[in-house]
Amino acid sequence: MAKLVATEEEVMLADAARGFLDEAAPVAHLRGLRDAGETHDAALWKSMADMGWAGILAPESAGGSDMGHAAACVLAGEMGKTLVSSPFISTAVIAATALRQVADDRANAALARIASGEVTYALAIDEGAKFNPDATQMEARREGNGFRLNGSKGFVVDGGHADRLLVLARTGDALTLFDLPADRVGITRQAKSMIDNRDAATVSFAEVEATGEDVLGQVDDAMTVLKPAIEAGQAALAAEMAGVAAGAFGMTVEYLKERKQFGVPIGAFQALQHRAAHLWCECEVTASAILNAGRKLDETPENASLAVSLAKARATDTAQLAVQEGVQMHGGIGMTDAFDMGFYMKRARVGAEWLGDYGYHANIIAQARGF
Amino acid sequence: MAKLVATEEEVMLADAARGFLDEAAPVAHLRGLRDAGETHDAALWKSMADMGWAGILAPESAGGSDMGHAAACVLAGEMGKTLVSSPFISTAVIAATALRQVADDRANAALARIASGEVTYALAIDEGAKFNPDATQMEARREGNGFRLNGSKGFVVDGGHADRLLVLARTGDALTLFDLPADRVGITRQAKSMIDNRDAATVSFAEVEATGEDVLGQVDDAMTVLKPAIEAGQAALAAEMAGVAAGAFGMTVEYLKERKQFGVPIGAFQALQHRAAHLWCECEVTASAILNAGRKLDETPENASLAVSLAKARATDTAQLAVQEGVQMHGGIGMTDAFDMGFYMKRARVGAEWLGDYGYHANIIAQARGF
Amino acid sequence: MSETSEKLSTFQAELRAWLEENCPREMRDGRNDETTICWGGKNWNFTSEAQRTWLKRCVTKGYTVPTWPVEYGGAGLSRDEEKVFHAEMGRINARYPLQSFGIWMLGPALLHFGTHEQKLHYLPPIARGEVRWCQGYSEPGAGSDLANVQSKCEDKGDHWLVNGQKIWTSYADKADWIFALVRTDKDAPKHKGISFVLINMETEGVSTRPIKLISGVSPFCETFFDDVKFPKEQVVGTINRGWDVAKYLLTHEREMISAAGGSMGTGRPLGAVIADCETGATDPVLRSDAMRAEVDTLAVELTLERYKDQAEAGGSVGDASAMLKYMGTELNKRRLELLMAAGGSDALEWDDGRAPNWLRTKANSIEGGTSEVMLSILSKRVLGLPG
Amino acid sequence: MSETSEKLSTFQAELRAWLEENCPREMRDGRNDETTICWGGKNWNFTSEAQRTWLKRCVTKGYTVPTWPVEYGGAGLSRDEEKVFHAEMGRINARYPLQSFGIWMLGPALLHFGTHEQKLHYLPPIARGEVRWCQGYSEPGAGSDLANVQSKCEDKGDHWLVNGQKIWTSYADKADWIFALVRTDKDAPKHKGISFVLINMETEGVSTRPIKLISGVSPFCETFFDDVKFPKEQVVGTINRGWDVAKYLLTHEREMISAAGGSMGTGRPLGAVIADCETGATDPVLRSDAMRAEVDTLAVELTLERYKDQAEAGGSVGDASAMLKYMGTELNKRRLELLMAAGGSDALEWDDGRAPNWLRTKANSIEGGTSEVMLSILSKRVLGLPG
């Protein structure tokens, strides 16, 4: 396996991303969207696509840079640091990975549209309050040569603005994955007001027609295409959350150095020092799990589940600790909306639930480890 | 319910106990037993009986003081503080409570022998490595008017020296409790070398004869007698463990004040201060659960399970934290056998397992609270 | 049956009958949230006729402040009677008729430090829900160090003149009066030059501005004093010894915040929430965390009870109240994290209503003294550690 | 296939064949505990003929210290070859042929700070298992403050004279030599008057006394120096700059202790232990705690790997090694607590064997710098917090 050290390419990618995002999408950008009642900035995504990020997992033949999952995690991590609102994970990671499993001409054309920033995707999978693809109930009834989809999907992240939807539905006893335009007749989207101000929607399907051409991969075999896509998304989300933790932690350490109490910087108080140092340790350990997940997805994708779940579990825990310590160490000011820490706390909470919470991933790990 | 404040009587009892135990059974006493290869001090138990402790739950008609469970918990707590090695819980609490459920002439005579210190008991109940009375497999086969007992009991606390054994055995589909002399033909005891240097044994039964007179309570109905006895034991053990925590904590706070590092007392370091303060809070909260369990056992014993499990669960957790912090804050010296902290750590570990561990009791609480 | 318990039984029977007759049906839903609390005050708009009636009837019996002496508008109940009172109110799920910082904080301070005249003047309007108070302790930049009071209060002969700014004054924009800490001697040591003063919010020069929190719109405000004049007698306790009053009140506040932890967000028992959750039975992590939280909740509640019993028995709670505050608020945060986890993606929508409660609890361990300050108090004053 | 990986494959094939031929069957049980470790040294009693043979054969190939240069008794393996070496050893469950503080600590220090003569003189006997070293850092009363060295070492012209006492010297009673910190300038600032010296344990005036620990008989001793004379050249690095050597070594020690955490007591995977436990499936608390510990173990192991890769890539680990030490040892304590809990009452007997391992881990977060010291190092040197 490649080393657990960032390659020169990855370091350069991170530097470039940081430079661009500090300018184009600091936390103030998310705040601006929130204050304007928006959840999505199409221009920002276009700029990201121009930077090549939308195509980071697309093959070069489709105009992508094909840099791999570890690189996608690097980008997601940088985005997490300033809570960048974009459909990167849904589109450039999950949808792109799904399409690459198919890799026929139509899929390659779709990858080209993703890479150019022309088309965005959302994954419509959850039906209950907890991530559980196997419990999918929504039905795709066979009718003639095609299907009729009926049902409802909740917590469709980026679903309010996506151009296309990847929809998991039950075809008899099996599951099938559909790739549908979001404006297909019978589809209604209801935007949700999310605590992290990111785009999420409930999507309803009423007698929505789908043909065999709308099926991604094989009928009755969603998972061959979907599992790698979900795992890629989980790893990138873990990286984003590690970025959220790093962003919150960075703010906190700065505050500890600046803020004075009883005449000295509060960072001189040993109890806070030890808690800050512990948090740094947790961040470092999580960083290893993230890097490892990226490497595994790039090198042995068929055998990356444990590594991906490890990354998501660790990142979930670390981000929670980072934002909780962040608010507490900031004191009253950390509770004010005028201060950014609350945004980190909210995003960490949403990230904790999306694509499987701590318990979901810890359970996968326990099973893999013989519990 | 009586107040959650120690009564004047209870305060006096605690003071008297402390005075006696500091003299007769400081930690050095346990160390002395250990170094001499002993686990039991008959003379010490006789002194305790003379103080009236053996009869604290026996009726006055049997020579007891009948002070109740809260008072028994006060004594157990004081014993925990200096790790007193005695059959108090097995005999004066568990066996006495069991006998009081029966309360016939023979039981009262047995209570009198307990109160005088003449007879000690042990509860032979565990068969696996985890407390689980319902899983009892040991068989009491009916034969003629009586029974033949075959099987083995492990982790019989105080079983190496006890004069009598309370033995839980399966009679067909039901359970029956036997009260047998430890020297009954067919009983073999094998002392265990326990980490806390307290008396515990494996007891084997080979075609041991028992008559109806040996049955405590009714045949096929062990639990009417045993459940209150176990709960009384659990509460007293919780109190002992809270005492273990308090003893370890007291040593630690003293050390924080005395020990200098980098030129100042280590208790001036804020990180240690906050951890010590947190531990004190945990001890205080546990103390409430202990007092409440005693009160509930005295006032509504039929409805004390939740209170007892709460006390045992909290005391288990608090004692673990107290000894772990105790060793860590003492540094290298805390690891040496010459120092007493190790004794506290070992006793806390044994107390955690006896009569149900944290998970066992948390589960009872969860069920009672509708989980 | 002893004489006392006979008396208690009589009281209970009478109270039960009175409640049955007088507590409006609509007031028996046990609700206690922003939309249903009755805060009182000059400009209070009752949310329903029933709320108005319920308050009026309780006022006549002194039941808005059941333990205060009758002459100050209370019912003069003993601690045992108070327990019965709460039990009977709980039995029919009665809402509190009135809640306010006057009841929770200023009242106890005046009962302890006020003159007889001050008690007669200020307490009955609180009991009747006619005057609503807010608290002015914290100042911008002072953080945990409450004694770092900069608001300058000068003795102008026949009146005081105050200039300064307060932060985290809950409901300052709705209150009629404020009790505040001000600096009356800038040369004295930090704790020795502070006074505890009472100021009418309508006085010229007093203004407020709401603070928006991460949980959304909040009750907190900033309050500004610009050349505010007020009468000399509006000081509680000794001049320059206001810190004693403040300390006494902090203890009350800590207990209050800790006690409030008991109601825990939605008010639903945690066990029921976990049992209902999709993964409550299958996820050992969620289940175990909830079990631990439940164990700790029960024990912390018993501790609150024990400390009350102790106080009643004449024992002083004193600095140990910092323990109640610390354990109660940290536990409350844990519980709300669990409620959010149990809610899964449903709980992530603002409309769902769980998120503001969850975010609000994050302030519990900051307001009224941070957890870190509580631990430092305990380590120094209770454990006697140096430094 | 690149040239490098071709070379690696060749090495792997040859090594595999060599191991197959030369590693005695008895040495293929993967054991690594007090009864099976080969410590070497002048007075070493081999526990079996196989142990002797295995050491001898490894010595001829330099496999006791595979990464040391060939001229000092090593095999001169590259980092990649070393990985292959460990993988192949692990494949057949081979025991380590030799372990010692000479290999772990003095060797790296000499390779970095020693003169060529010192390396030639001291390293080969370590590699051959002929000389056993122990470590003399801590002193009674100094606690976490390792720089608080009181042992006085005077320059007597043609020799040194040392007087003082060391504590926590593992296996001092069995070692041939000791490397120790002594104070060579009592007037200099604390860190500037310490030297790193080498003393033969047979020198007149050196004596030892074993320390009994809570886990039972321990490898630790107290070591006394009473008017001990030794030659001037037995100093590593610059006189009065021994603290630099010590710091370098501490980093190594932390990594070693953290890495040792990986083997975890019984060596059985935690998952298997929990699965076997009577309540492993039914107790969510035990299960959840074990799941969390497993998640953290995997991530800490990856972190160790990442830091090694980083060091190999030329990045310095430096103060961050304090993180490995802190996280590794705290995790190890958690794991052993869980193994004890899974063992229930069976594990409470000395004969069972789990308890000494459990108790021993409590020292992990104390020896080689306490967890508190590690956190302080990180907070000041990595995070740059003041004070």
Short mmCIF file of C-alpha atoms in Angstrom, two decimals, chain A residues 2-5 249 253 256-257 265 267-268 270 272-274 276-278 280-289 291-292 306 310 313-314 317 358-359 362-363 365-366 369-371, chain D residues 80 83 269-272 274-275 287 290-292 294-296 298-303 305-307 309-310 312-313 320 323 326-327 372 375-376 378-380 382-387:
data_model
loop_
_atom_site.label_atom_id
_atom_site.label_comp_id
_atom_site.label_asym_id
_atom_site.label_seq_id
_atom_site.Cartn_x
_atom_site.Cartn_y
_atom_site.Cartn_z
CA ALA A 2 1.12 3.52 -0.66
CA LYS A 3 2.53 5.25 2.35
CA LEU A 4 0.35 6.91 4.97
CA VAL A 5 1.91 10.25 4.11
CA PHE A 249 -10.05 23.28 16.92
CA VAL A 253 -6.59 27.28 20.05
CA LEU A 256 -7.06 30.22 24.07
CA LYS A 257 -4.03 32.27 23.15
CA PRO A 265 -4.52 34.12 28.58
CA GLY A 267 -4.62 29.02 27.30
CA ALA A 268 -2.24 29.23 30.28
CA GLN A 270 -3.51 23.76 32.62
CA LEU A 272 -7.73 23.77 29.28
CA GLN A 273 -4.24 22.98 28.00
CA HIS A 274 -4.66 19.31 28.68
CA ALA A 276 -6.81 21.04 24.06
CA ALA A 277 -3.84 18.69 23.80
CA HIS A 278 -6.12 15.68 24.11
CA TRP A 280 -5.28 17.51 19.15
CA CYS A 281 -4.34 13.87 19.75
CA GLU A 282 -7.83 12.76 18.74
CA CYS A 283 -7.59 14.84 15.57
CA GLU A 284 -4.21 13.31 14.70
CA VAL A 285 -5.46 9.76 15.20
CA THR A 286 -8.53 10.47 13.10
CA ALA A 287 -6.35 11.92 10.37
CA SER A 288 -4.62 8.54 10.08
CA ALA A 289 -7.94 6.75 9.67
CA LEU A 291 -5.77 8.86 4.98
CA ASN A 292 -5.94 5.10 5.29
CA LEU A 306 -13.53 -1.60 7.41
CA LEU A 310 -13.23 3.36 10.80
CA ALA A 313 -16.71 6.50 13.13
CA ARG A 314 -13.57 8.28 14.27
CA ASP A 317 -16.57 11.27 17.41
CA TYR A 358 -21.14 6.21 14.91
CA GLY A 359 -23.08 3.14 16.01
CA ALA A 362 -18.84 0.76 14.87
CA ASN A 363 -21.11 -2.20 14.27
CA ILE A 365 -16.14 -2.75 12.47
CA ALA A 366 -17.19 -5.05 15.31
CA ARG A 369 -13.30 -7.92 13.93
CA GLY A 370 -15.15 -10.97 15.12
CA PHE A 371 -17.40 -9.55 17.82
CA ASP D 80 11.02 -1.49 3.28
CA LYS D 83 8.72 -4.29 6.90
CA PRO D 269 -8.05 -9.91 19.66
CA LEU D 270 -10.47 -8.01 21.85
CA GLY D 271 -13.39 -8.94 19.62
CA ALA D 272 -12.84 -12.64 20.17
CA ILE D 274 -15.88 -10.18 23.99
CA ALA D 275 -17.61 -12.66 21.72
CA ARG D 287 -20.23 -4.45 23.94
CA ALA D 290 -15.39 -2.83 23.48
CA MET D 291 -16.53 -1.50 20.11
CA ARG D 292 -15.24 1.95 20.97
CA GLU D 294 -11.59 -1.48 18.95
CA VAL D 295 -12.29 1.57 16.79
CA ASP D 296 -9.68 3.54 18.69
CA LEU D 298 -7.30 0.39 14.85
CA ALA D 299 -6.95 4.13 14.45
CA VAL D 300 -4.03 4.40 16.90
CA GLU D 301 -2.25 1.54 15.15
CA LEU D 302 -2.66 3.33 11.84
CA THR D 303 -1.29 6.47 13.44
CA GLU D 305 2.18 3.40 10.98
CA ARG D 306 1.61 6.89 9.60
CA TYR D 307 4.25 8.41 11.83
CA ASP D 309 6.01 6.43 7.19
CA GLN D 310 6.41 10.12 7.88
CA GLU D 312 10.90 7.50 6.70
CA ALA D 313 9.82 10.18 4.27
CA ALA D 320 4.34 14.47 18.50
CA MET D 323 0.85 11.83 21.36
CA TYR D 326 -0.31 9.20 25.54
CA MET D 327 -2.91 7.70 23.24
CA GLU D 372 0.01 14.56 32.15
CA LEU D 375 -0.25 16.53 27.43
CA SER D 376 1.77 19.45 28.77
CA LEU D 378 1.89 18.80 23.42
CA SER D 379 0.09 21.86 24.67
CA LYS D 380 3.24 23.92 24.88
CA VAL D 382 2.89 21.55 19.47
CA LEU D 383 -0.03 23.87 20.14
CA GLY D 384 2.09 26.75 21.36
CA LEU D 385 -0.11 27.51 24.35
CA PRO D 386 1.46 29.86 26.89
CA GLY D 387 2.83 29.14 30.34
#
